[in-house]
PDB file of C-alpha atoms in Angstrom:
ATOM      1  CA  UNK A   1     -75.325 -16.388 172.145  1.00 65.00           C
ATOM      2  CA  UNK A   2     -76.861 -18.464 169.370  1.00 84.00           C
ATOM      3  CA  UNK A   3     -77.136 -17.328 165.763  1.00 86.00           C
ATOM      4  CA  UNK A   4     -80.798 -16.349 165.883  1.00 90.00           C
ATOM      5  CA  UNK A   5     -80.414 -14.356 169.087  1.00 91.00           C
ATOM      6  CA  UNK A   6     -77.341 -12.570 167.737  1.00 89.00           C
ATOM      7  CA  UNK A   7     -79.164 -11.653 164.536  1.00 92.00           C
ATOM      8  CA  UNK A   8     -82.260 -10.493 166.407  1.00 94.00           C
ATOM      9  CA  UNK A   9     -80.191  -8.251 168.692  1.00 94.00           C
ATOM     10  CA  UNK A  10     -78.419  -6.588 165.750  1.00 94.00           C
ATOM     11  CA  UNK A  11     -81.675  -6.278 163.792  1.00 95.00           C
ATOM     12  CA  UNK A  12     -83.563  -4.646 166.656  1.00 96.00           C
ATOM     13  CA  UNK A  13     -80.731  -2.235 167.370  1.00 95.00           C
ATOM     14  CA  UNK A  14     -79.918  -1.122 163.832  1.00 95.00           C
ATOM     15  CA  UNK A  15     -82.767  -1.777 161.392  1.00 96.00           C
ATOM     16  CA  UNK A  16     -84.493   1.582 161.896  1.00 95.00           C
ATOM     17  CA  UNK A  17     -81.231   3.485 161.377  1.00 95.00           C
ATOM     18  CA  UNK A  18     -80.349   1.509 158.232  1.00 95.00           C
ATOM     19  CA  UNK A  19     -83.852   2.028 156.858  1.00 96.00           C
ATOM     20  CA  UNK A  20     -83.648   5.764 157.587  1.00 93.00           C
ATOM     21  CA  UNK A  21     -80.246   5.952 155.887  1.00 93.00           C
ATOM     22  CA  UNK A  22     -81.571   4.337 152.697  1.00 93.00           C
ATOM     23  CA  UNK A  23     -84.746   6.426 152.864  1.00 91.00           C
ATOM     24  CA  UNK A  24     -82.631   9.597 152.894  1.00 89.00           C
ATOM     25  CA  UNK A  25     -80.453   8.318 150.066  1.00 88.00           C
ATOM     26  CA  UNK A  26     -83.100   6.823 147.772  1.00 88.00           C
ATOM     27  CA  UNK A  27     -86.605   7.358 149.143  1.00 88.00           C
ATOM     28  CA  UNK A  28     -89.233   5.115 150.652  1.00 89.00           C
ATOM     29  CA  UNK A  29     -89.658   2.926 147.573  1.00 86.00           C
ATOM     30  CA  UNK A  30     -86.173   1.413 147.804  1.00 91.00           C
ATOM     31  CA  UNK A  31     -85.395   1.779 151.510  1.00 93.00           C
ATOM     32  CA  UNK A  32     -87.143  -1.396 152.697  1.00 94.00           C
ATOM     33  CA  UNK A  33     -85.567  -3.644 150.049  1.00 94.00           C
ATOM     34  CA  UNK A  34     -82.081  -2.263 150.585  1.00 95.00           C
ATOM     35  CA  UNK A  35     -82.347  -2.525 154.369  1.00 96.00           C
ATOM     36  CA  UNK A  36     -83.464  -6.144 154.033  1.00 95.00           C
ATOM     37  CA  UNK A  37     -80.486  -6.839 151.784  1.00 95.00           C
ATOM     38  CA  UNK A  38     -78.163  -5.528 154.482  1.00 96.00           C
ATOM     39  CA  UNK A  39     -79.728  -7.748 157.123  1.00 96.00           C
ATOM     40  CA  UNK A  40     -79.357 -10.752 154.859  1.00 94.00           C
ATOM     41  CA  UNK A  41     -75.617 -10.021 155.035  1.00 93.00           C
ATOM     42  CA  UNK A  42     -75.886  -9.764 158.823  1.00 93.00           C
ATOM     43  CA  UNK A  43     -77.601 -13.176 158.911  1.00 93.00           C
ATOM     44  CA  UNK A  44     -74.841 -14.659 156.781  1.00 91.00           C
ATOM     45  CA  UNK A  45     -72.211 -13.060 159.010  1.00 91.00           C
ATOM     46  CA  UNK A  46     -73.717 -14.697 162.115  1.00 89.00           C
ATOM     47  CA  UNK A  47     -72.720 -18.083 160.624  1.00 87.00           C
ATOM     48  CA  UNK A  48     -69.055 -17.237 160.844  1.00 85.00           C
ATOM     49  CA  UNK A  49     -66.990 -18.429 163.782  1.00 78.00           C
ATOM     50  CA  UNK A  50     -65.666 -14.912 164.360  1.00 83.00           C
ATOM     51  CA  UNK A  51     -68.468 -12.358 163.938  1.00 83.00           C
ATOM     52  CA  UNK A  52     -67.519  -8.668 163.689  1.00 87.00           C
ATOM     53  CA  UNK A  53     -66.379  -6.987 166.888  1.00 87.00           C
ATOM     54  CA  UNK A  54     -68.473  -3.945 166.055  1.00 91.00           C
ATOM     55  CA  UNK A  55     -71.795  -4.799 164.406  1.00 94.00           C
ATOM     56  CA  UNK A  56     -72.721  -1.138 163.956  1.00 93.00           C
ATOM     57  CA  UNK A  57     -69.571  -0.459 161.921  1.00 93.00           C
ATOM     58  CA  UNK A  58     -70.050  -3.681 159.929  1.00 94.00           C
ATOM     59  CA  UNK A  59     -73.688  -2.888 159.126  1.00 94.00           C
ATOM     60  CA  UNK A  60     -73.034   0.692 158.058  1.00 94.00           C
ATOM     61  CA  UNK A  61     -69.968  -0.294 156.019  1.00 93.00           C
ATOM     62  CA  UNK A  62     -72.253  -2.743 154.188  1.00 94.00           C
ATOM     63  CA  UNK A  63     -74.911  -0.020 153.803  1.00 94.00           C
ATOM     64  CA  UNK A  64     -72.449   2.490 152.350  1.00 93.00           C
ATOM     65  CA  UNK A  65     -71.079  -0.158 149.967  1.00 92.00           C
ATOM     66  CA  UNK A  66     -74.582  -1.142 148.870  1.00 93.00           C
ATOM     67  CA  UNK A  67     -75.521   2.510 148.358  1.00 91.00           C
ATOM     68  CA  UNK A  68     -72.427   2.936 146.170  1.00 88.00           C
ATOM     69  CA  UNK A  69     -73.287  -0.211 144.189  1.00 88.00           C
ATOM     70  CA  UNK A  70     -76.842   0.981 143.618  1.00 86.00           C
ATOM     71  CA  UNK A  71     -75.602   4.377 142.469  1.00 82.00           C
ATOM     72  CA  UNK A  72     -73.123   2.801 140.067  1.00 77.00           C
ATOM     73  CA  UNK A  73     -75.930   0.723 138.539  1.00 77.00           C
ATOM     74  CA  UNK A  74     -78.169   3.777 138.274  1.00 71.00           C
ATOM     75  CA  UNK A  75     -75.501   5.905 136.630  1.00 64.00           C
ATOM     76  CA  UNK A  76     -74.721   3.127 134.158  1.00 64.00           C
ATOM     77  CA  UNK A  77     -78.171   3.560 132.634  1.00 53.00           C
ATOM     78  CA  UNK A  78     -78.692   6.252 130.009  1.00 39.00           C
ATOM     79  CA  UNK A  79     -81.051   8.433 132.054  1.00 46.00           C
ATOM     80  CA  UNK A  80     -79.790   7.568 135.535  1.00 39.00           C
ATOM     81  CA  UNK A  81     -79.460  11.137 136.755  1.00 43.00           C
ATOM     82  CA  UNK A  82     -83.050  11.987 135.853  1.00 49.00           C
ATOM     83  CA  UNK A  83     -84.370   8.774 137.416  1.00 45.00           C
ATOM     84  CA  UNK A  84     -82.416   9.346 140.630  1.00 44.00           C
ATOM     85  CA  UNK A  85     -83.739  12.887 140.983  1.00 48.00           C
ATOM     86  CA  UNK A  86     -87.324  11.688 140.502  1.00 55.00           C
ATOM     87  CA  UNK A  87     -86.935   8.913 143.077  1.00 52.00           C
ATOM     88  CA  UNK A  88     -85.303  11.071 145.741  1.00 52.00           C
ATOM     89  CA  UNK A  89     -87.763  13.921 145.248  1.00 52.00           C
ATOM     90  CA  UNK A  90     -90.727  11.888 146.524  1.00 52.00           C
ATOM     91  CA  UNK A  91     -91.876  13.188 149.908  1.00 48.00           C
ATOM     92  CA  UNK A  92     -92.909  10.698 152.547  1.00 45.00           C
ATOM     93  CA  UNK A  93     -96.610   9.895 152.595  1.00 45.00           C
ATOM     94  CA  UNK A  94     -97.826  11.617 155.762  1.00 41.00           C
ATOM     95  CA  UNK A  95    -100.233  14.334 156.842  1.00 43.00           C
ATOM     96  CA  UNK A  96     -97.584  15.875 159.070  1.00 52.00           C
ATOM     97  CA  UNK A  97     -96.747  19.063 157.164  1.00 58.00           C
ATOM     98  CA  UNK A  98     -93.686  19.816 159.278  1.00 65.00           C
ATOM     99  CA  UNK A  99     -92.296  16.374 158.547  1.00 63.00           C
ATOM    100  CA  UNK A 100     -92.991  16.804 154.834  1.00 68.00           C
ATOM    101  CA  UNK A 101     -91.222  20.173 154.908  1.00 71.00           C
ATOM    102  CA  UNK A 102     -88.139  18.631 156.502  1.00 76.00           C
ATOM    103  CA  UNK A 103     -88.239  15.695 154.075  1.00 77.00           C
ATOM    104  CA  UNK A 104     -88.551  18.044 151.097  1.00 78.00           C
ATOM    105  CA  UNK A 105     -85.680  20.157 152.401  1.00 80.00           C
ATOM    106  CA  UNK A 106     -83.544  17.021 152.631  1.00 82.00           C
ATOM    107  CA  UNK A 107     -84.364  16.021 149.057  1.00 81.00           C
ATOM    108  CA  UNK A 108     -83.116  19.422 147.872  1.00 85.00           C
ATOM    109  CA  UNK A 109     -79.630  18.523 149.092  1.00 87.00           C
ATOM    110  CA  UNK A 110     -77.144  16.565 147.014  1.00 89.00           C
ATOM    111  CA  UNK A 111     -76.948  12.885 147.924  1.00 87.00           C
ATOM    112  CA  UNK A 112     -73.479  13.306 149.438  1.00 89.00           C
ATOM    113  CA  UNK A 113     -74.757  15.934 151.874  1.00 90.00           C
ATOM    114  CA  UNK A 114     -77.823  13.864 152.834  1.00 88.00           C
ATOM    115  CA  UNK A 115     -75.552  10.910 153.492  1.00 87.00           C
ATOM    116  CA  UNK A 116     -73.219  12.945 155.718  1.00 89.00           C
ATOM    117  CA  UNK A 117     -76.140  14.364 157.702  1.00 88.00           C
ATOM    118  CA  UNK A 118     -77.666  10.898 158.063  1.00 86.00           C
ATOM    119  CA  UNK A 119     -74.444   9.338 159.330  1.00 88.00           C
ATOM    120  CA  UNK A 120     -73.911  12.228 161.756  1.00 88.00           C
ATOM    121  CA  UNK A 121     -77.504  11.884 163.000  1.00 86.00           C
ATOM    122  CA  UNK A 122     -76.721   8.226 163.775  1.00 84.00           C
ATOM    123  CA  UNK A 123     -73.981   9.585 166.075  1.00 85.00           C
ATOM    124  CA  UNK A 124     -71.004   8.481 164.021  1.00 88.00           C
ATOM    125  CA  UNK A 125     -67.911  10.584 164.749  1.00 90.00           C
ATOM    126  CA  UNK A 126     -66.041  12.459 162.036  1.00 91.00           C
ATOM    127  CA  UNK A 127     -63.322   9.795 162.250  1.00 91.00           C
ATOM    128  CA  UNK A 128     -65.869   6.989 161.771  1.00 89.00           C
ATOM    129  CA  UNK A 129     -67.609   8.782 158.897  1.00 90.00           C
ATOM    130  CA  UNK A 130     -64.232   9.361 157.287  1.00 90.00           C
ATOM    131  CA  UNK A 131     -63.469   5.644 157.456  1.00 88.00           C
ATOM    132  CA  UNK A 132     -66.881   4.735 156.021  1.00 87.00           C
ATOM    133  CA  UNK A 133     -66.596   7.203 153.144  1.00 88.00           C
ATOM    134  CA  UNK A 134     -62.853   7.042 152.549  1.00 90.00           C
ATOM    135  CA  UNK A 135     -62.119  10.700 153.371  1.00 91.00           C
ATOM    136  CA  UNK A 136     -60.219  12.438 156.143  1.00 93.00           C
ATOM    137  CA  UNK A 137     -61.960  13.530 159.362  1.00 93.00           C
ATOM    138  CA  UNK A 138     -61.158  17.182 158.606  1.00 94.00           C
ATOM    139  CA  UNK A 139     -62.798  16.808 155.187  1.00 95.00           C
ATOM    140  CA  UNK A 140     -65.823  15.260 156.907  1.00 93.00           C
ATOM    141  CA  UNK A 141     -66.083  18.221 159.287  1.00 94.00           C
ATOM    142  CA  UNK A 142     -65.804  20.757 156.452  1.00 95.00           C
ATOM    143  CA  UNK A 143     -68.379  18.986 154.310  1.00 94.00           C
ATOM    144  CA  UNK A 144     -70.713  18.571 157.282  1.00 93.00           C
ATOM    145  CA  UNK A 145     -70.541  22.294 157.981  1.00 94.00           C
ATOM    146  CA  UNK A 146     -71.518  23.034 154.372  1.00 94.00           C
ATOM    147  CA  UNK A 147     -74.244  20.368 154.429  1.00 92.00           C
ATOM    148  CA  UNK A 148     -75.752  21.868 157.590  1.00 92.00           C
ATOM    149  CA  UNK A 149     -75.733  25.346 156.029  1.00 93.00           C
ATOM    150  CA  UNK A 150     -77.375  24.040 152.837  1.00 91.00           C
ATOM    151  CA  UNK A 151     -79.955  22.153 154.903  1.00 89.00           C
ATOM    152  CA  UNK A 152     -80.749  25.305 156.871  1.00 88.00           C
ATOM    153  CA  UNK A 153     -81.267  27.210 153.593  1.00 89.00           C
ATOM    154  CA  UNK A 154     -83.494  24.421 152.266  1.00 86.00           C
ATOM    155  CA  UNK A 155     -85.553  24.475 155.478  1.00 82.00           C
ATOM    156  CA  UNK A 156     -86.035  28.217 155.073  1.00 85.00           C
ATOM    157  CA  UNK A 157     -87.227  27.675 151.480  1.00 83.00           C
ATOM    158  CA  UNK A 158     -89.685  25.087 152.769  1.00 75.00           C
ATOM    159  CA  UNK A 159     -90.726  27.576 155.477  1.00 73.00           C
ATOM    160  CA  UNK A 160     -89.980  25.121 158.282  1.00 64.00           C
ATOM    161  CA  UNK A 161     -89.361  27.235 161.381  1.00 58.00           C
ATOM    162  CA  UNK A 162     -86.864  26.570 164.153  1.00 49.00           C
ATOM    163  CA  UNK A 163     -89.784  25.611 166.392  1.00 47.00           C
ATOM    164  CA  UNK A 164     -90.933  22.965 163.896  1.00 44.00           C
ATOM    165  CA  UNK A 165     -87.589  21.171 164.080  1.00 45.00           C
TER     166      UNK A 165
END
């Protein structure tokens, strides 16, 4: 498979998930730019004689690393915490009230919980999430359980019913 075809296959398979991951972490304003930055790395990786065996793992490892880099830069600024809260509190621009309720409920959660829920929604196993985040699978499972409970509480505050989800 040539370089362009390899890139296109990875892009088509994973771009939406990477974009969604960054949207959950940072909001719409940064998601597109960060996703594009990840796929620049994918393009560069296609040049190598031995591309990754598992593109999905490579892409999400890059995404987690980039997320961590962005957070480090944000926290280095004097008012980083306030700026991060403002950015992540922006609901998606849509007329779909149920979707806005779910999005608002997600923004109520700490970033770590949103990230865990996002990775789980992309069907990563607890073992895989543990590798990506540098924690044990049992820690992943415990934190996921708490994140799900907090998300359920946030949905109730947003008055999103079980039927809406």
